mmCIF file of C-alpha atoms and ligand atoms in Angstrom:
data_model
loop_
_atom_site.group_PDB
_atom_site.id
_atom_site.type_symbol
_atom_site.label_atom_id
_atom_site.label_comp_id
_atom_site.label_asym_id
_atom_site.label_seq_id
_atom_site.Cartn_x
_atom_site.Cartn_y
_atom_site.Cartn_z
ATOM 1 C CA UNK F 1 114.127 19.576 -17.170
ATOM 2 C CA UNK F 2 113.493 16.696 -14.302
ATOM 3 C CA UNK F 3 117.397 17.184 -13.858
ATOM 4 C CA UNK F 4 116.644 20.894 -13.530
ATOM 5 C CA UNK F 5 113.608 20.984 -11.182
ATOM 6 C CA UNK F 6 115.708 17.995 -8.921
ATOM 7 C CA UNK F 7 118.772 20.099 -8.997
ATOM 8 C CA UNK F 8 116.204 22.939 -7.363
ATOM 9 C CA UNK F 9 114.695 20.891 -5.000
ATOM 10 C CA UNK F 10 117.507 19.865 -3.027
ATOM 11 C CA UNK F 11 118.060 22.956 -2.709
ATOM 12 C CA UNK F 12 114.912 23.194 -0.684
ATOM 13 C CA UNK F 13 113.445 25.748 -3.427
ATOM 14 C CA UNK F 14 109.616 25.790 -4.156
ATOM 15 C CA UNK F 15 108.654 25.596 -8.449
ATOM 16 C CA UNK F 16 105.831 27.281 -10.089
ATOM 17 C CA UNK F 17 104.453 25.986 -13.318
ATOM 18 C CA UNK F 18 102.637 29.172 -15.516
ATOM 19 C CA UNK F 19 101.030 26.690 -18.420
ATOM 20 C CA UNK F 20 100.308 28.732 -21.854
ATOM 21 C CA UNK F 21 99.955 28.566 -25.378
ATOM 22 C CA UNK F 22 102.396 30.968 -26.041
ATOM 23 C CA UNK F 23 101.557 34.423 -28.288
ATOM 24 C CA UNK F 24 102.251 36.297 -24.616
ATOM 25 C CA UNK F 25 100.226 38.855 -23.373
ATOM 26 C CA UNK F 26 99.057 40.988 -20.259
ATOM 27 C CA UNK F 27 97.133 38.482 -18.677
ATOM 28 C CA UNK F 28 100.055 35.350 -18.994
ATOM 29 C CA UNK F 29 102.475 38.105 -17.252
ATOM 30 C CA UNK F 30 100.535 37.943 -14.480
ATOM 31 C CA UNK F 31 100.309 34.724 -13.993
ATOM 32 C CA UNK F 32 103.663 34.527 -14.031
ATOM 33 C CA UNK F 33 104.144 37.459 -11.461
ATOM 34 C CA UNK F 34 101.352 35.624 -9.495
ATOM 35 C CA UNK F 35 103.207 32.373 -9.885
ATOM 36 C CA UNK F 36 106.645 34.177 -8.532
ATOM 37 C CA UNK F 37 104.799 34.968 -5.716
ATOM 38 C CA UNK F 38 104.401 32.123 -5.133
ATOM 39 C CA UNK F 39 107.601 30.419 -5.270
ATOM 40 C CA UNK F 40 111.396 30.592 -6.238
ATOM 41 C CA UNK F 41 111.629 29.491 -9.415
ATOM 42 C CA UNK F 42 108.962 29.793 -12.228
ATOM 43 C CA UNK F 43 108.876 27.683 -14.647
ATOM 44 C CA UNK F 44 105.844 29.277 -17.843
ATOM 45 C CA UNK F 45 105.364 25.741 -20.954
ATOM 46 C CA UNK F 46 104.856 27.327 -24.293
ATOM 47 C CA UNK F 47 102.946 24.698 -25.884
ATOM 48 C CA UNK F 48 99.835 25.155 -28.677
ATOM 49 C CA UNK F 49 98.288 20.876 -27.300
ATOM 50 C CA UNK F 50 96.539 20.111 -30.437
ATOM 51 C CA UNK F 51 94.938 17.555 -29.072
ATOM 52 C CA UNK F 52 92.257 20.601 -27.018
ATOM 53 C CA UNK F 53 92.114 21.593 -30.539
ATOM 54 C CA UNK F 54 88.278 20.060 -32.031
ATOM 55 C CA UNK F 55 88.628 19.562 -36.154
ATOM 56 C CA UNK F 56 87.820 22.819 -37.391
ATOM 57 C CA UNK F 57 89.250 24.699 -34.619
ATOM 58 C CA UNK F 58 91.964 27.393 -35.110
ATOM 59 C CA UNK F 59 95.068 24.763 -34.115
ATOM 60 C CA UNK F 60 96.987 25.635 -37.770
ATOM 61 C CA UNK F 61 96.068 29.436 -37.441
ATOM 62 C CA UNK F 62 96.860 29.577 -33.814
ATOM 63 C CA UNK F 63 98.987 32.356 -33.797
ATOM 64 C CA UNK F 64 102.951 31.169 -32.622
ATOM 65 C CA UNK F 65 105.198 33.990 -31.534
ATOM 66 C CA UNK F 66 107.970 31.871 -29.220
ATOM 67 C CA UNK F 67 110.587 34.520 -29.779
ATOM 68 C CA UNK F 68 108.284 37.502 -27.978
ATOM 69 C CA UNK F 69 107.533 35.345 -26.087
ATOM 70 C CA UNK F 70 111.291 34.374 -24.823
ATOM 71 C CA UNK F 71 111.353 38.146 -24.327
ATOM 72 C CA UNK F 72 109.094 38.666 -22.221
ATOM 73 C CA UNK F 73 109.745 35.479 -19.554
ATOM 74 C CA UNK F 74 113.613 36.433 -19.793
ATOM 75 C CA UNK F 75 112.330 40.727 -18.619
ATOM 76 C CA UNK F 76 109.495 38.477 -16.127
ATOM 77 C CA UNK F 77 112.661 36.964 -14.592
ATOM 78 C CA UNK F 78 111.308 33.383 -15.464
ATOM 79 C CA UNK F 79 113.971 30.280 -14.748
ATOM 80 C CA UNK F 80 113.044 27.692 -17.573
ATOM 81 C CA UNK F 81 110.891 28.136 -20.055
ATOM 82 C CA UNK F 82 109.908 24.662 -21.627
ATOM 83 C CA UNK F 83 108.962 24.215 -25.190
ATOM 84 C CA UNK F 84 108.296 20.719 -26.532
ATOM 85 C CA UNK F 85 107.030 20.260 -29.785
ATOM 86 C CA UNK F 86 104.339 17.638 -30.071
ATOM 87 C CA UNK F 87 105.873 15.241 -31.133
ATOM 88 C CA UNK F 88 108.297 15.759 -27.691
ATOM 89 C CA UNK F 89 105.064 15.312 -25.846
ATOM 90 C CA UNK F 90 103.814 13.007 -27.271
ATOM 91 C CA UNK F 91 105.635 10.809 -29.869
ATOM 92 C CA UNK F 92 105.670 10.496 -33.423
ATOM 93 C CA UNK F 93 102.307 8.436 -32.730
ATOM 94 C CA UNK F 94 98.870 9.449 -33.346
ATOM 95 C CA UNK F 95 98.112 11.781 -30.237
ATOM 96 C CA UNK F 96 94.367 11.166 -29.873
ATOM 97 C CA UNK F 97 92.319 7.726 -28.782
ATOM 98 C CA UNK F 98 91.369 5.705 -29.419
ATOM 99 C CA UNK F 99 95.044 5.648 -30.394
ATOM 100 C CA UNK F 100 95.652 6.535 -26.167
ATOM 101 C CA UNK F 101 95.939 3.790 -24.093
ATOM 102 C CA UNK F 102 94.237 5.906 -21.340
ATOM 103 C CA UNK F 103 91.215 8.725 -22.699
ATOM 104 C CA UNK F 104 89.847 10.890 -19.487
ATOM 105 C CA UNK F 105 86.010 10.537 -19.091
ATOM 106 C CA UNK F 106 85.045 13.825 -17.266
ATOM 107 C CA UNK F 107 81.742 13.844 -15.483
ATOM 108 C CA UNK F 108 79.410 16.622 -15.347
ATOM 109 C CA UNK F 109 81.637 19.629 -14.613
ATOM 110 C CA UNK F 110 82.158 19.609 -18.154
ATOM 111 C CA UNK F 111 78.623 18.988 -18.908
ATOM 112 C CA UNK F 112 77.742 22.814 -19.673
ATOM 113 C CA UNK F 113 79.444 25.950 -21.088
ATOM 114 C CA UNK F 114 82.369 25.034 -23.323
ATOM 115 C CA UNK F 115 81.786 21.286 -22.906
ATOM 116 C CA UNK F 116 79.271 21.007 -25.176
ATOM 117 C CA UNK F 117 81.004 23.276 -27.969
ATOM 118 C CA UNK F 118 84.053 22.261 -27.888
ATOM 119 C CA UNK F 119 84.176 18.269 -27.905
ATOM 120 C CA UNK F 120 86.985 16.392 -26.925
ATOM 121 C CA UNK F 121 88.592 19.614 -25.654
ATOM 122 C CA UNK F 122 89.113 19.717 -21.758
ATOM 123 C CA UNK F 123 90.102 15.742 -22.152
ATOM 124 C CA UNK F 124 93.067 17.044 -24.144
ATOM 125 C CA UNK F 125 93.388 20.112 -21.635
ATOM 126 C CA UNK F 126 93.739 17.330 -19.049
ATOM 127 C CA UNK F 127 96.002 15.231 -20.670
ATOM 128 C CA UNK F 128 98.665 18.313 -21.658
ATOM 129 C CA UNK F 129 98.085 19.717 -18.075
ATOM 130 C CA UNK F 130 98.274 15.869 -15.952
ATOM 131 C CA UNK F 131 102.039 15.235 -18.235
ATOM 132 C CA UNK F 132 102.690 19.470 -17.488
ATOM 133 C CA UNK F 133 102.674 18.555 -14.345
ATOM 134 C CA UNK F 134 104.408 15.197 -14.408
ATOM 135 C CA UNK F 135 107.433 16.331 -16.626
ATOM 136 C CA UNK F 136 107.653 19.836 -14.203
ATOM 137 C CA UNK F 137 106.806 18.007 -11.086
ATOM 138 C CA UNK F 138 105.390 22.113 -10.135
ATOM 139 C CA UNK F 139 104.179 22.929 -6.235
ATOM 140 C CA UNK F 140 102.098 25.193 -7.609
ATOM 141 C CA UNK F 141 100.630 25.568 -10.927
ATOM 142 C CA UNK F 142 98.451 29.832 -11.826
ATOM 143 C CA UNK F 143 95.563 28.688 -14.304
ATOM 144 C CA UNK F 144 93.921 32.603 -15.129
ATOM 145 C CA UNK F 145 89.540 33.116 -14.814
ATOM 146 C CA UNK F 146 89.610 33.797 -17.870
ATOM 147 C CA UNK F 147 89.300 30.031 -19.065
ATOM 148 C CA UNK F 148 87.523 29.366 -16.171
ATOM 149 C CA UNK F 149 85.953 26.319 -16.046
ATOM 150 C CA UNK F 150 89.410 24.742 -17.222
ATOM 151 C CA UNK F 151 90.469 25.889 -13.549
ATOM 152 C CA UNK F 152 87.585 23.878 -11.856
ATOM 153 C CA UNK F 153 88.329 20.290 -14.140
ATOM 154 C CA UNK F 154 92.325 20.848 -13.364
ATOM 155 C CA UNK F 155 91.847 21.677 -9.949
ATOM 156 C CA UNK F 156 89.182 18.493 -9.454
ATOM 157 C CA UNK F 157 91.595 16.864 -11.044
ATOM 158 C CA UNK F 158 94.503 17.534 -8.399
ATOM 159 C CA UNK F 159 92.109 17.085 -6.093
ATOM 160 C CA UNK F 160 90.952 12.892 -7.493
ATOM 161 C CA UNK F 161 94.431 11.660 -8.808
ATOM 162 C CA UNK F 162 96.011 13.505 -5.413
ATOM 163 C CA UNK F 163 98.358 15.309 -7.503
ATOM 164 C CA UNK F 164 100.813 16.994 -4.852
ATOM 165 C CA UNK F 165 100.327 20.944 -6.790
ATOM 166 C CA UNK F 166 98.793 23.944 -5.377
ATOM 167 C CA UNK F 167 96.111 24.879 -8.236
ATOM 168 C CA UNK F 168 95.957 28.485 -7.818
ATOM 169 C CA UNK F 169 93.952 30.853 -9.673
ATOM 170 C CA UNK F 170 94.657 34.720 -11.539
ATOM 171 C CA UNK F 171 92.856 37.400 -11.877
ATOM 172 C CA UNK F 172 91.451 37.943 -15.657
ATOM 173 C CA UNK F 173 93.709 40.644 -16.824
ATOM 174 C CA UNK F 174 91.583 43.310 -19.224
ATOM 175 C CA UNK F 175 92.587 45.527 -21.782
ATOM 176 C CA UNK F 176 91.341 49.907 -21.051
ATOM 177 C CA UNK F 177 87.584 49.378 -22.540
ATOM 178 C CA UNK F 178 86.986 46.147 -20.450
ATOM 179 C CA UNK F 179 87.624 43.133 -23.353
ATOM 180 C CA UNK F 180 89.543 40.158 -22.025
ATOM 181 C CA UNK F 181 93.094 39.651 -23.403
ATOM 182 C CA UNK F 182 93.217 36.597 -25.004
ATOM 183 C CA UNK F 183 95.959 35.525 -27.691
ATOM 184 C CA UNK F 184 93.079 35.198 -29.557
ATOM 185 C CA UNK F 185 91.774 38.500 -29.787
ATOM 186 C CA UNK F 186 94.383 39.309 -33.213
ATOM 187 C CA UNK F 187 91.748 37.776 -35.388
ATOM 188 C CA UNK F 188 89.520 40.650 -34.634
ATOM 189 C CA UNK F 189 89.146 42.785 -37.487
ATOM 190 C CA UNK F 190 88.422 46.628 -36.466
ATOM 191 C CA UNK F 191 85.226 46.570 -36.249
ATOM 192 C CA UNK F 192 84.908 43.706 -34.262
ATOM 193 C CA UNK F 193 87.495 44.633 -32.481
ATOM 194 C CA UNK F 194 85.290 47.673 -31.423
ATOM 195 C CA UNK F 195 82.004 45.493 -30.490
ATOM 196 C CA UNK F 196 83.743 43.049 -28.465
ATOM 197 C CA UNK F 197 83.542 44.461 -24.879
ATOM 198 C CA UNK F 198 80.180 44.170 -25.493
ATOM 199 C CA UNK F 199 80.677 40.488 -24.205
ATOM 200 C CA UNK F 200 81.388 42.077 -20.797
ATOM 201 C CA UNK F 201 79.385 45.465 -20.345
ATOM 202 C CA UNK F 202 76.344 42.369 -20.541
ATOM 203 C CA UNK F 203 78.258 39.815 -18.123
ATOM 204 C CA UNK F 204 78.762 42.916 -15.344
ATOM 205 C CA UNK F 205 74.567 44.599 -15.971
ATOM 206 C CA UNK F 206 73.885 40.373 -15.228
ATOM 207 C CA UNK F 207 76.041 40.625 -12.442
ATOM 208 C CA UNK F 208 74.471 43.688 -11.255
ATOM 209 C CA UNK F 209 71.367 42.571 -11.479
ATOM 210 C CA UNK F 210 71.662 39.278 -9.788
ATOM 211 C CA UNK F 211 72.905 41.705 -6.926
ATOM 212 C CA UNK F 212 69.879 43.758 -6.978
ATOM 213 C CA UNK F 213 67.635 40.703 -6.656
ATOM 214 C CA UNK F 214 70.156 39.384 -3.856
ATOM 215 C CA UNK F 215 69.449 41.820 -1.572
ATOM 216 C CA UNK F 216 66.338 43.169 -2.496
ATOM 217 C CA UNK F 217 64.940 39.422 -1.467
ATOM 218 C CA UNK F 218 67.275 39.434 1.497
ATOM 219 C CA UNK F 219 64.777 43.310 2.704
ATOM 220 C CA UNK F 220 62.067 41.125 1.840
ATOM 221 C CA UNK F 221 63.438 37.317 4.208
ATOM 222 C CA UNK F 222 63.754 39.178 6.744
ATOM 223 C CA UNK F 223 60.514 41.366 7.221
ATOM 224 C CA UNK F 224 58.748 37.521 6.136
ATOM 225 C CA UNK F 225 61.612 36.110 8.728
ATOM 226 C CA UNK F 226 60.096 38.749 11.474
ATOM 227 C CA UNK F 227 56.696 36.568 10.523
ATOM 228 C CA UNK F 228 57.486 33.506 11.158
ATOM 229 C CA UNK F 229 58.486 32.669 7.060
ATOM 230 C CA UNK F 230 61.512 32.843 5.024
ATOM 231 C CA UNK F 231 63.215 32.007 1.799
ATOM 232 C CA UNK F 232 66.068 30.250 0.673
ATOM 233 C CA UNK F 233 67.624 31.228 -2.580
ATOM 234 C CA UNK F 234 66.018 34.107 -5.945
ATOM 235 C CA UNK F 235 65.196 32.496 -8.853
ATOM 236 C CA UNK F 236 67.253 33.931 -11.725
ATOM 237 C CA UNK F 237 64.720 34.609 -14.621
ATOM 238 C CA UNK F 238 66.183 34.005 -17.812
ATOM 239 C CA UNK F 239 64.453 37.583 -19.536
ATOM 240 C CA UNK F 240 67.509 39.546 -18.486
ATOM 241 C CA UNK F 241 69.701 36.501 -19.847
ATOM 242 C CA UNK F 242 67.670 36.413 -23.614
ATOM 243 C CA UNK F 243 67.421 40.449 -22.925
ATOM 244 C CA UNK F 244 71.225 40.348 -22.981
ATOM 245 C CA UNK F 245 71.877 37.356 -25.982
ATOM 246 C CA UNK F 246 69.566 40.190 -28.290
ATOM 247 C CA UNK F 247 71.442 42.881 -27.750
ATOM 248 C CA UNK F 248 74.756 41.215 -28.630
ATOM 249 C CA UNK F 249 72.431 39.121 -31.193
ATOM 250 C CA UNK F 250 71.687 42.136 -33.345
ATOM 251 C CA UNK F 251 75.330 43.294 -33.220
ATOM 252 C CA UNK F 252 76.158 40.533 -35.025
ATOM 253 C CA UNK F 253 77.212 38.503 -32.214
ATOM 254 C CA UNK F 254 76.527 34.885 -31.632
ATOM 255 C CA UNK F 255 76.128 33.214 -29.026
ATOM 256 C CA UNK F 256 76.878 29.624 -28.504
ATOM 257 C CA UNK F 257 75.671 29.706 -24.375
ATOM 258 C CA UNK F 258 75.508 32.670 -21.672
ATOM 259 C CA UNK F 259 74.691 31.283 -17.993
ATOM 260 C CA UNK F 260 74.517 30.952 -15.064
ATOM 261 C CA UNK F 261 75.930 27.899 -12.763
ATOM 262 C CA UNK F 262 76.709 27.691 -9.546
ATOM 263 C CA UNK F 263 80.450 26.387 -8.338
ATOM 264 C CA UNK F 264 82.277 23.965 -8.057
ATOM 265 C CA UNK F 265 79.669 21.560 -9.868
ATOM 266 C CA UNK F 266 79.422 24.164 -12.633
ATOM 267 C CA UNK F 267 75.491 23.441 -12.917
ATOM 268 C CA UNK F 268 72.624 25.771 -14.332
ATOM 269 C CA UNK F 269 71.931 27.380 -12.011
ATOM 270 C CA UNK F 270 67.910 28.530 -11.749
ATOM 271 C CA UNK F 271 68.163 30.053 -7.924
ATOM 272 C CA UNK F 272 71.034 31.529 -6.227
ATOM 273 C CA UNK F 273 71.459 31.094 -2.540
ATOM 274 C CA UNK F 274 72.501 33.988 -0.232
ATOM 275 C CA UNK F 275 76.323 32.489 0.837
ATOM 276 C CA UNK F 276 77.593 30.316 -2.206
ATOM 277 C CA UNK F 277 78.901 31.146 -5.714
ATOM 278 C CA UNK F 278 78.326 31.266 -8.934
ATOM 279 C CA UNK F 279 79.928 31.695 -12.281
ATOM 280 C CA UNK F 280 78.499 33.511 -14.588
ATOM 281 C CA UNK F 281 80.442 32.686 -18.659
ATOM 282 C CA UNK F 282 79.365 33.814 -21.971
ATOM 283 C CA UNK F 283 81.105 32.027 -25.459
ATOM 284 C CA UNK F 284 80.115 33.740 -28.839
ATOM 285 C CA UNK F 285 81.363 33.384 -32.018
ATOM 286 C CA UNK F 286 81.959 36.746 -33.788
ATOM 287 C CA UNK F 287 83.272 36.757 -37.137
ATOM 288 C CA UNK F 288 85.787 33.848 -36.952
ATOM 289 C CA UNK F 289 86.673 34.607 -33.224
ATOM 290 C CA UNK F 290 85.367 33.034 -31.304
ATOM 291 C CA UNK F 291 85.598 34.558 -28.153
ATOM 292 C CA UNK F 292 84.789 33.744 -23.616
ATOM 293 C CA UNK F 293 84.812 35.725 -20.795
ATOM 294 C CA UNK F 294 83.324 35.394 -16.750
ATOM 295 C CA UNK F 295 82.796 37.121 -14.181
ATOM 296 C CA UNK F 296 82.249 36.144 -10.711
ATOM 297 C CA UNK F 297 78.923 36.483 -7.861
ATOM 298 C CA UNK F 298 78.063 35.339 -4.714
ATOM 299 C CA UNK F 299 74.775 36.685 -3.281
ATOM 300 C CA UNK F 300 74.983 38.147 -1.125
ATOM 301 C CA UNK F 301 72.544 40.533 1.810
ATOM 302 C CA UNK F 302 74.320 43.759 1.836
HETATM 303 P P1 LIG O 401 96.979 30.414 -23.230
HETATM 304 O O1 LIG O 401 98.006 31.097 -23.758
HETATM 305 O O2 LIG O 401 95.523 31.041 -23.752
HETATM 306 O O3 LIG O 401 96.444 29.184 -23.104
HETATM 307 O O4 LIG O 401 96.426 30.527 -22.032
HETATM 308 C C1 LIG O 401 97.212 30.010 -20.559
HETATM 309 C C2 LIG O 401 97.163 30.147 -19.739
HETATM 310 O O5 LIG O 401 96.554 31.570 -19.008
HETATM 311 C C3 LIG O 401 95.631 30.183 -19.002
HETATM 312 O O6 LIG O 401 95.912 29.741 -17.403
HETATM 313 C C4 LIG O 401 94.885 31.522 -19.250
HETATM 314 O O7 LIG O 401 93.932 30.659 -17.733
HETATM 315 C C5 LIG O 401 95.908 32.106 -18.011
HETATM 316 N N1 LIG O 401 94.820 33.135 -19.346
HETATM 317 C C6 LIG O 401 94.642 33.643 -20.899
HETATM 318 N N2 LIG O 401 93.908 35.015 -20.910
HETATM 319 C C7 LIG O 401 94.317 36.123 -20.018
HETATM 320 C C8 LIG O 401 93.687 36.845 -19.070
HETATM 321 N N3 LIG O 401 93.249 38.066 -19.789
HETATM 322 N N4 LIG O 401 94.072 37.253 -17.859
HETATM 323 C C9 LIG O 401 94.424 36.135 -16.878
HETATM 324 N N5 LIG O 401 94.423 34.652 -17.523
HETATM 325 C C10 LIG O 401 94.641 34.333 -18.890
#
C-alpha cells in the first residue's frame, strides 16, 4: 500500500480514501464518485472491523461479498482496493482494550445518539480509521451523512490530531421509497422492508414542523423587534417527537433514540437558534435489524 501510494505522490497525484465494511451498494458508489472528483486515485478499503462491534451485535452475520464488491470497484475506476483481514490489521493478538497500549476515550460528542446504545463502537471506528489514514495516507477521505455522528467524530479527530487529510461528507443515498441504503437492509423481512421507509417520513415531518416554527417565530420576532423586543430561538416541543415515536412503536419499531442535536457538538437542542445547523437523528430496531437515519436542518427565517 505504502509503496504504491508513495509512487503516486511522486507523480504529484492526489489520493482519496473511501473506507467501507464491504457489501457495497449505491451509497458507497456515490462516495467513490465524489472521491474521484477530489483526487486522481481512489482507494477503497473493505474491512469488517471487529473492534467497532459490541458483544451481541452482528459481526458474525455481517454480509461479506468481496467478489461483488471488487466488480463494483472495477466499474467505478477505483485504483486500489485494500481488503486486509483482522490479523493483518491488528496482529494476531486480541484487538480490544485493555490489551492495546492506546485506547481512544471520546468526549461529549459521543454522549448522545449512537454513543450510549453502542458502548465502544466509536472508539473502534476511530481506531480503525486512524490506522487506515496512516496506512493509505490519503489527501482526502469521504464518509456518508448516513452515519453522521461518525462523520463529526472523524472530522474532529483529524482536527485534534493534525491529521493531514480533508474529511468530506457524501449525501445519504436512498431507495425510491426513501429508505436509506444500508448493507444491513438485507436482514429485513418483506414485511419489515415495507415499514422501513417510515423512519425517513418521520424525520421529514419533524424537519418540516421545525422549519414552519422557525419561519413563524421569525415573523413574530420581526413584529416584536419593531416594538423594541426580540426572541433568541425557537423552543423545540417534545410532543412532536413523542407523537412520531408512538407512531413508530405502533408499527413495531423499537426506538433507541429520536433526537434533535446541535452541530458540531451533537448535544440535545431544547431551542433551535436562527442561523445554526442541527441534526435530527433516529435509531430503531425493526425485528432483528438496527436501522439509523438522519436529516440536517437549519433554522431559517424565510
Ligand atoms: P459501511 O460500509 O456501512 O461501514 O459504510 C461505509 C461508508 O459508506 C460510511 O462512510 C457510510 O457513512 C457510507 N454509507 C453507508 N450507507 C450510505 C448511504 N446510504 N448513503 C451514503 N453513504 C453511505
